[in-house]
Amino acid sequence: MKILVTGGAGFIGSHTVVELYKAGYESIILDNFSNSEKAVLDGLTTIIGQSVKYYEADINDAAAWDKVFTEQQIDGIIHFAANKAVGESVKEPLKYYRNNVAATVLMLEKMQEHGVSNLVFSSSCTVYGQPDALPVTEKSSVKPANSPYGNTKQICEEIISDTVATEKGLKAISLRYFNPIGAHESALIGELPIGVPANLVPFITQTVAGLRGQLSVFGDDYPTSDGTAVRDYIHVVDLAKAHVSALALLLEQKDKNTYYDFFNIGTGKGSTVLEVIQAFESSTGLKVDYAIKPRREGDVTAVYADCTKSNEVLGWKAEKTLAEALADAWRWQVAVSKR
Ligand code: NAD
Ligand code: WQD
């Protein structure tokens, strides 16, 4: 079975290529390397013991889709390629609506044209905003997005669900990721934030590596156990495995003309920022230099997943601990620093 992995050179995509290989699928990567490096392909080759076919192309390019679909018999698509910086999306919303929304529409048109029916879409827990109750189930309401980035995920989920409803053969699953962290245990692939990281864990590892002066902890006056905000941090390898489970579920629907569902992909456990720092320190034996700073605009107090539906329907469960994820993130940081 051939699976087209858009954004397959990126953080989550590259780890998913590894898990697809382990499950017996062949991956074809479609990536323009706008937020990844070709070196990822070398890391993948070493991990899986063979090279991965890739197309260096833009998902906004109709001819590129035609080329891939003509040259390859694609059984399904996992669509990671998108821009993901929340702050940038506020400053450059059209970039996000073009790359995340317009390109997804083009992909769906090209899937119809070439008769490709199975799609797994990268969505986000950001669609829930600050939930009314915790943990968040898939029945929790989708709140008005607080950034253009978040809005692109809501809009794409709706576009996909509307397209499935036309009963022209599309079957799709949206996975709502909570906070992906960590790296492959080999330290050959991982997250490559460009510039100053916006996310907590890469900021921690870069601070400890001496690349950043000090970590700012954004707010200690939230109504949580220690005053810092709560998130559900999931190891990227567990997240990657969820895509393999989603794909398998889609392929089981082969006799149906239509199928759409969405799932929370998290650990089910919330951790405060200070708990993440403490877990990092105890799993690596290294100190994190941090200072409490004001809240970051747009941050929610707490969000973590109820994963009952993904446990029961996808047959998937996160297995790795926060400590393992942080140790792997650190091993990756050390490997990157040596380059
Ligand atoms: P990433 O930036 O590491 O990977 C995205 C990949 O897509 C990169 O390799 C980039 O070069 C490629 N890409 C971007 N635009 C492209 C285009 N026009 N044509 C071809 N390739 C293109 O991001 P990631 O963290 O792996 O995220 C993957 C997906 O998961 C995204 O859709 C993101 O919105 C979603 N997501 C990420 C997180 C997170 O915290 N990392 C959380 C929830 C959802
Ligand atoms: C986690 C916690 C910060 C950095 C973002 C996107 C979301 C999704 C995942 C894509 C928060 C605190 C952070 C720092 C800190 N991405 N923090 N100091 O904001 O939960 O989610 O990534 O879909 O859409 O918004 O993740 O890692 O930025 O922050 O104190 O230097 O760490 O305030 O409480 P977030 P994050």
Coordinates of C-alpha atoms and ligand atoms in Angstrom, one line a residue:
M1 CA 0.0 0.0 0.0
K2 CA 1.4 3.4 -1.0
I3 CA 0.6 6.3 1.3
L4 CA 1.3 9.9 0.2
V5 CA 2.6 11.9 3.2
T6 CA 2.4 15.6 2.5
G7 CA 4.8 17.4 4.9
G8 CA 6.5 14.1 5.4
A9 CA 9.9 15.8 6.0
G10 CA 8.5 17.8 8.9
F11 CA 8.4 17.0 12.6
I12 CA 5.3 14.8 12.9
G13 CA 5.4 13.7 9.2
S14 CA 8.9 12.2 9.4
H15 CA 8.0 10.2 12.6
T16 CA 4.9 9.0 10.8
V17 CA 6.9 7.8 7.8
V18 CA 8.9 5.6 10.2
E19 CA 5.7 4.1 11.8
L20 CA 4.1 3.6 8.4
Y21 CA 7.2 1.6 7.3
K22 CA 7.0 -0.5 10.5
A23 CA 3.4 -1.3 9.8
G24 CA 4.2 -2.4 6.2
Y25 CA 3.1 0.7 4.2
E26 CA 5.3 2.4 1.6
S27 CA 5.5 6.2 2.1
I28 CA 5.9 8.7 -0.7
I29 CA 6.8 12.2 0.7
L30 CA 5.5 15.4 -0.9
D31 CA 7.3 18.4 0.7
N32 CA 8.7 21.7 -0.5
F33 CA 11.1 21.8 2.5
S34 CA 9.9 25.2 3.5
N35 CA 10.1 24.2 7.1
S36 CA 12.3 21.1 7.0
E37 CA 15.7 20.0 5.8
K38 CA 16.7 17.4 3.3
A39 CA 18.9 15.9 6.0
V40 CA 15.7 14.4 7.4
L41 CA 15.6 12.1 4.5
D42 CA 19.1 10.7 5.5
G43 CA 17.8 10.2 9.0
L44 CA 14.8 8.3 7.7
T45 CA 17.0 6.2 5.5
T46 CA 19.2 5.2 8.4
I47 CA 16.2 4.4 10.7
I48 CA 14.2 2.3 8.2
G49 CA 17.2 0.9 6.2
Q50 CA 16.0 2.1 2.8
S51 CA 15.5 5.4 1.1
V52 CA 12.1 7.0 1.0
K53 CA 10.8 8.3 -2.3
Y54 CA 10.0 12.0 -2.3
Y55 CA 8.7 14.7 -4.5
E56 CA 10.0 18.2 -3.8
A57 CA 6.9 20.1 -4.7
D58 CA 4.4 22.6 -3.4
I59 CA 0.9 21.4 -2.3
N60 CA -0.5 24.6 -4.0
D61 CA 0.8 23.4 -7.4
A62 CA -1.9 21.5 -9.3
A63 CA 0.6 20.1 -11.8
A64 CA 2.6 18.5 -8.9
W65 CA -0.5 16.7 -7.7
D66 CA -1.2 15.4 -11.2
K67 CA 2.4 14.2 -11.5
V68 CA 2.4 12.3 -8.2
F69 CA -1.0 10.7 -8.9
T70 CA 0.0 9.8 -12.4
E71 CA 3.3 8.3 -11.4
Q72 CA 2.2 6.6 -8.2
Q73 CA -0.8 4.4 -7.4
I74 CA -1.7 6.2 -4.1
D75 CA -4.0 4.3 -1.7
G76 CA -4.3 7.1 0.9
I77 CA -3.0 10.5 1.9
I78 CA -1.8 11.8 5.3
H79 CA -2.0 15.5 5.0
F80 CA 0.5 17.3 7.3
A81 CA 1.8 20.0 5.1
A82 CA 0.7 23.4 6.5
N83 CA 2.1 26.4 8.2
K84 CA 1.8 26.2 12.0
A85 CA 3.0 29.4 13.7
V86 CA 0.1 30.9 15.6
G87 CA 1.7 34.3 16.0
E88 CA 2.7 34.5 12.4
S89 CA -0.8 33.6 11.3
V90 CA -2.1 36.8 13.1
K91 CA 0.4 38.9 11.1
E92 CA 0.0 37.1 7.8
P93 CA -3.4 35.5 7.7
L94 CA -3.5 35.1 3.9
K95 CA -0.4 33.0 3.9
Y96 CA -2.2 30.6 6.3
Y97 CA -5.5 30.7 4.4
R98 CA -3.6 30.0 1.1
N99 CA -1.3 27.2 2.4
N100 CA -3.6 25.5 4.9
V101 CA -7.0 26.0 3.4
A102 CA -6.7 26.7 -0.3
A103 CA -4.1 24.0 -0.8
T104 CA -6.4 21.5 1.1
V105 CA -9.2 22.4 -1.3
L106 CA -6.9 21.8 -4.3
M107 CA -5.8 18.4 -2.7
L108 CA -9.4 17.3 -2.3
E109 CA -10.2 18.3 -6.0
K110 CA -7.2 16.4 -7.2
M111 CA -8.1 13.4 -5.0
Q112 CA -11.5 13.3 -6.7
E113 CA -10.1 13.8 -10.1
H114 CA -7.6 10.9 -9.6
G115 CA -10.0 8.6 -7.6
V116 CA -8.0 8.7 -4.3
S117 CA -10.3 8.1 -1.5
N118 CA -8.6 7.9 1.9
L119 CA -7.5 10.9 3.9
V120 CA -6.0 11.5 7.4
F121 CA -6.0 15.2 8.2
S122 CA -3.8 17.0 10.8
S123 CA -6.1 19.0 13.0
S124 CA -5.4 20.4 16.5
C125 CA -6.8 20.7 20.0
T126 CA -6.7 24.4 19.2
V127 CA -10.2 23.9 17.8
Y128 CA -11.6 23.6 21.4
G129 CA -10.2 26.9 22.6
Q130 CA -10.6 27.1 26.4
P131 CA -13.1 24.2 27.0
D132 CA -16.0 24.5 29.3
A133 CA -15.1 21.2 31.0
L134 CA -12.0 19.0 31.2
P135 CA -10.9 16.6 30.0
V136 CA -12.0 17.5 26.4
T137 CA -14.1 14.9 24.6
E138 CA -14.9 15.0 20.9
K139 CA -18.4 16.1 21.9
S140 CA -16.9 19.3 23.5
S141 CA -17.9 22.3 21.4
V142 CA -15.6 23.9 18.8
K143 CA -15.0 27.4 20.0
P144 CA -14.4 30.5 17.8
A145 CA -10.8 30.3 16.8
N146 CA -8.4 32.8 18.5
S147 CA -6.0 32.9 15.6
P148 CA -6.1 32.6 11.8
Y149 CA -4.1 29.4 12.2
G150 CA -6.7 27.8 14.5
N151 CA -9.4 29.0 12.1
T152 CA -7.7 27.1 9.2
K153 CA -8.0 23.9 11.2
Q154 CA -11.7 24.4 11.9
I155 CA -12.4 25.4 8.3
C156 CA -10.4 22.4 6.9
E157 CA -12.3 20.0 9.1
E158 CA -15.6 21.5 7.8
I159 CA -14.5 21.4 4.2
I160 CA -13.4 17.7 4.5
S161 CA -16.7 16.8 6.3
D162 CA -18.8 18.6 3.6
T163 CA -16.8 16.8 0.9
V164 CA -17.3 13.4 2.5
A165 CA -21.1 14.2 2.7
T166 CA -21.3 14.5 -1.1
E167 CA -20.8 10.7 -1.2
K168 CA -18.3 10.9 -4.1
G169 CA -16.1 8.4 -2.4
L170 CA -14.0 10.4 0.0
K171 CA -13.4 8.8 3.4
A172 CA -11.6 10.8 6.0
I173 CA -10.4 11.1 9.6
S174 CA -9.3 14.3 11.3
L175 CA -6.9 13.8 14.2
R176 CA -6.9 16.6 16.8
Y177 CA -3.4 16.6 18.2
F178 CA -2.7 17.9 21.7
N179 CA 0.9 19.1 22.3
P180 CA 3.4 17.0 20.4
I181 CA 6.9 16.8 21.9
G182 CA 9.9 14.6 21.9
A183 CA 11.8 12.9 19.0
H184 CA 12.7 9.5 17.7
E185 CA 14.8 7.5 20.2
S186 CA 17.6 7.3 17.6
A187 CA 17.9 11.1 17.7
L188 CA 18.2 11.0 13.9
I189 CA 14.9 12.9 13.4
G190 CA 13.1 15.4 15.5
E191 CA 11.7 18.9 15.6
L192 CA 13.6 21.7 13.8
P193 CA 12.1 25.0 14.9
I194 CA 13.3 27.9 12.8
G195 CA 14.5 30.9 14.8
V196 CA 13.4 31.4 18.4
P197 CA 11.0 28.5 19.4
A198 CA 7.5 29.5 20.3
N199 CA 6.8 26.1 21.9
L200 CA 7.8 25.2 25.4
V201 CA 9.9 22.0 25.0
P202 CA 12.2 23.2 22.2
F203 CA 12.6 26.4 24.2
I204 CA 13.6 24.4 27.3
T205 CA 16.1 22.2 25.3
Q206 CA 17.6 25.2 23.6
T207 CA 18.0 27.1 26.9
V208 CA 19.7 24.1 28.5
A209 CA 21.9 23.8 25.4
G210 CA 23.0 27.4 26.0
L211 CA 21.4 28.7 22.8
R212 CA 18.8 30.8 24.8
G213 CA 19.5 32.8 27.9
Q214 CA 16.6 31.9 30.1
L215 CA 13.2 30.3 29.7
S216 CA 10.2 32.6 30.4
V217 CA 7.4 30.8 32.2
F218 CA 4.3 32.6 30.9
G219 CA 2.1 33.2 34.0
D220 CA 2.0 31.7 37.4
D221 CA -1.4 33.1 38.4
Y222 CA -3.6 30.6 36.5
P223 CA -6.2 28.7 38.6
T224 CA -4.2 25.4 38.4
S225 CA -2.3 23.4 41.0
D226 CA 0.9 25.5 40.8
G227 CA -0.4 28.6 39.0
T228 CA 1.1 27.7 35.6
A229 CA -0.9 26.6 32.5
V230 CA -1.8 23.0 31.9
R231 CA -1.4 21.1 28.6
D232 CA -1.4 17.5 27.4
Y233 CA 2.1 16.7 26.1
I234 CA 2.2 13.7 23.8
H235 CA 5.3 11.9 22.5
V236 CA 5.6 12.4 18.7
V237 CA 6.1 8.7 18.2
D238 CA 2.8 7.9 19.9
L239 CA 1.2 10.6 17.8
A240 CA 2.7 9.1 14.6
K241 CA 1.3 5.7 15.5
A242 CA -2.2 7.2 15.8
H243 CA -2.0 8.0 12.0
V244 CA -1.3 4.3 11.2
S245 CA -4.3 3.3 13.3
A246 CA -6.5 6.0 11.6
L247 CA -5.3 4.8 8.2
A248 CA -6.1 1.1 9.0
L249 CA -9.6 2.2 10.2
L250 CA -10.2 4.1 6.9
L251 CA -9.0 1.1 4.8
E252 CA -11.5 -1.1 6.8
Q253 CA -14.3 1.1 5.3
K254 CA -13.5 0.0 1.8
D255 CA -17.0 -1.2 1.1
K256 CA -18.5 2.1 2.2
N257 CA -18.9 5.1 0.0
T258 CA -18.6 7.6 2.8
Y259 CA -16.9 7.8 6.2
Y260 CA -15.9 10.7 8.4
D261 CA -14.8 10.9 12.0
F262 CA -12.5 12.9 14.2
F263 CA -10.4 11.9 17.3
N264 CA -8.5 13.5 20.1
I265 CA -4.9 12.4 20.1
G266 CA -3.3 13.1 23.5
T267 CA -2.3 11.2 26.6
G268 CA -5.3 12.1 28.7
K269 CA -3.0 13.7 31.4
G270 CA -2.5 17.4 31.9
S271 CA 0.9 18.8 33.1
T272 CA 1.7 22.3 34.2
V273 CA 4.6 24.2 32.8
L274 CA 6.5 23.8 36.1
E275 CA 5.8 20.1 36.1
V276 CA 7.3 19.8 32.6
I277 CA 10.4 21.7 33.8
Q278 CA 10.7 19.4 36.9
A279 CA 10.2 16.3 34.7
F280 CA 12.9 17.5 32.3
E281 CA 15.3 18.1 35.2
S282 CA 14.7 14.7 36.8
S283 CA 14.9 12.8 33.5
T284 CA 18.1 14.5 32.3
G285 CA 19.8 15.5 35.5
L286 CA 20.1 19.0 34.1
K287 CA 18.9 22.4 35.5
V288 CA 16.5 24.6 33.6
D289 CA 17.2 28.3 34.1
Y290 CA 13.7 30.0 34.1
A291 CA 11.9 33.1 35.4
I292 CA 8.2 33.7 35.9
K293 CA 6.9 36.3 33.4
P294 CA 3.4 37.7 32.6
R295 CA 0.9 35.5 30.8
R296 CA 1.3 35.1 27.1
E297 CA -1.6 36.7 25.1
G298 CA -4.0 34.1 23.7
D299 CA -3.0 31.2 26.0
V300 CA -5.7 29.1 27.5
T301 CA -5.5 28.1 31.2
A302 CA -5.8 24.3 30.8
V303 CA -6.6 21.8 28.1
Y304 CA -6.1 18.0 28.1
A305 CA -7.7 15.2 26.2
D306 CA -10.2 12.5 27.0
C307 CA -9.0 9.8 24.6
T308 CA -11.7 7.2 25.3
K309 CA -13.0 7.5 21.7
S310 CA -9.5 7.0 20.1
N311 CA -8.8 4.1 22.5
E312 CA -12.1 2.4 21.7
V313 CA -12.6 3.2 18.0
L314 CA -9.0 3.6 16.7
G315 CA -7.6 1.0 19.1
W316 CA -4.8 3.4 19.9
K317 CA -3.4 4.6 23.2
A318 CA -0.4 6.8 24.0
E319 CA 2.2 4.6 25.7
K320 CA 5.2 6.8 26.3
T321 CA 5.7 8.9 29.5
L322 CA 6.4 12.7 29.7
A323 CA 9.8 11.8 31.1
E324 CA 10.6 9.6 28.1
A325 CA 9.5 12.4 25.7
L326 CA 11.6 15.0 27.5
A327 CA 14.7 12.7 27.5
D328 CA 14.2 12.0 23.8
A329 CA 13.8 15.8 23.1
W330 CA 17.0 16.4 24.9
R331 CA 18.9 13.6 23.1
W332 CA 17.7 15.2 19.8
Q333 CA 18.8 18.7 20.9
V334 CA 22.3 17.3 21.7
A335 CA 22.5 15.7 18.3
V336 CA 21.4 18.9 16.5
S337 CA 23.9 21.0 18.5
K338 CA 26.7 18.7 17.3
R339 CA 25.9 19.3 13.6
Ligands
NAD1 P1 6.4 21.0 10.4 O1 6.5 22.4 10.0 O2 7.6 20.4 11.0 O3 6.1 20.1 9.1 C1 5.3 20.6 8.0 C2 6.0 20.2 6.7 O4 5.2 20.6 5.6 C3 7.4 20.8 6.6 O5 8.3 19.8 6.2 C4 7.2 21.8 5.5 O6 8.3 22.0 4.7 C5 6.0 21.2 4.7 N1 5.2 22.2 3.9 C6 4.7 23.3 4.4 N2 4.0 24.0 3.4 C7 4.2 23.2 2.3 C8 3.7 23.4 1.0 N3 3.1 24.5 0.5 N4 4.0 22.4 0.1 C9 4.7 21.3 0.5 N5 5.2 21.1 1.7 C10 4.9 22.1 2.6 O7 5.1 20.9 11.2 P2 4.6 19.7 12.2 O8 4.8 20.1 13.6 O9 5.1 18.4 11.7 O10 3.0 19.8 11.9 C11 2.4 18.9 10.9 C12 0.9 19.2 10.9 O11 0.4 19.0 12.2 C13 0.5 20.6 10.5 O12 -0.6 20.6 9.7 C14 0.3 21.3 11.8 O13 -0.7 22.4 11.7 C15 -0.4 20.2 12.6 N6 -0.3 20.3 14.0 C16 1.0 20.5 14.6 C17 1.1 20.6 16.0 C18 2.4 20.9 16.6 O14 2.4 21.4 17.8 N7 3.5 20.6 16.0 C19 -0.1 20.6 16.8 C20 -1.3 20.3 16.2 C21 -1.4 20.2 14.8
WQD2 C1 2.7 25.3 26.2 C2 2.7 26.0 27.5 C3 2.8 28.4 27.4 C4 6.8 28.7 25.8 C5 0.6 25.6 20.5 C6 -0.4 26.0 19.5 C7 -1.4 25.0 19.3 C8 -0.7 23.7 18.9 C9 0.3 23.3 19.8 C10 -0.7 23.5 16.5 C11 1.8 27.2 27.5 C12 4.0 27.8 28.1 C13 5.6 28.2 26.3 C14 7.6 29.4 26.6 C15 6.1 29.0 28.4 N1 -0.1 23.7 17.6 N2 5.3 28.4 27.6 N3 7.3 29.5 27.9 O1 0.4 27.2 23.2 O2 -0.3 25.0 24.1 O3 0.0 25.2 21.7 O4 1.3 24.4 20.0 O5 -1.8 23.2 16.2 O6 -2.3 25.4 18.3 O7 -1.0 27.2 20.0 O8 2.0 25.2 23.1 O9 4.4 24.8 23.6 O10 3.6 27.1 22.9 O11 3.0 26.3 25.2 O12 5.8 29.2 29.6 O13 8.7 29.9 26.2 O14 4.0 26.5 27.8 O15 2.4 29.6 28.0 O16 1.2 27.3 28.8 P1 0.5 25.7 23.1 P2 3.3 25.9 23.6

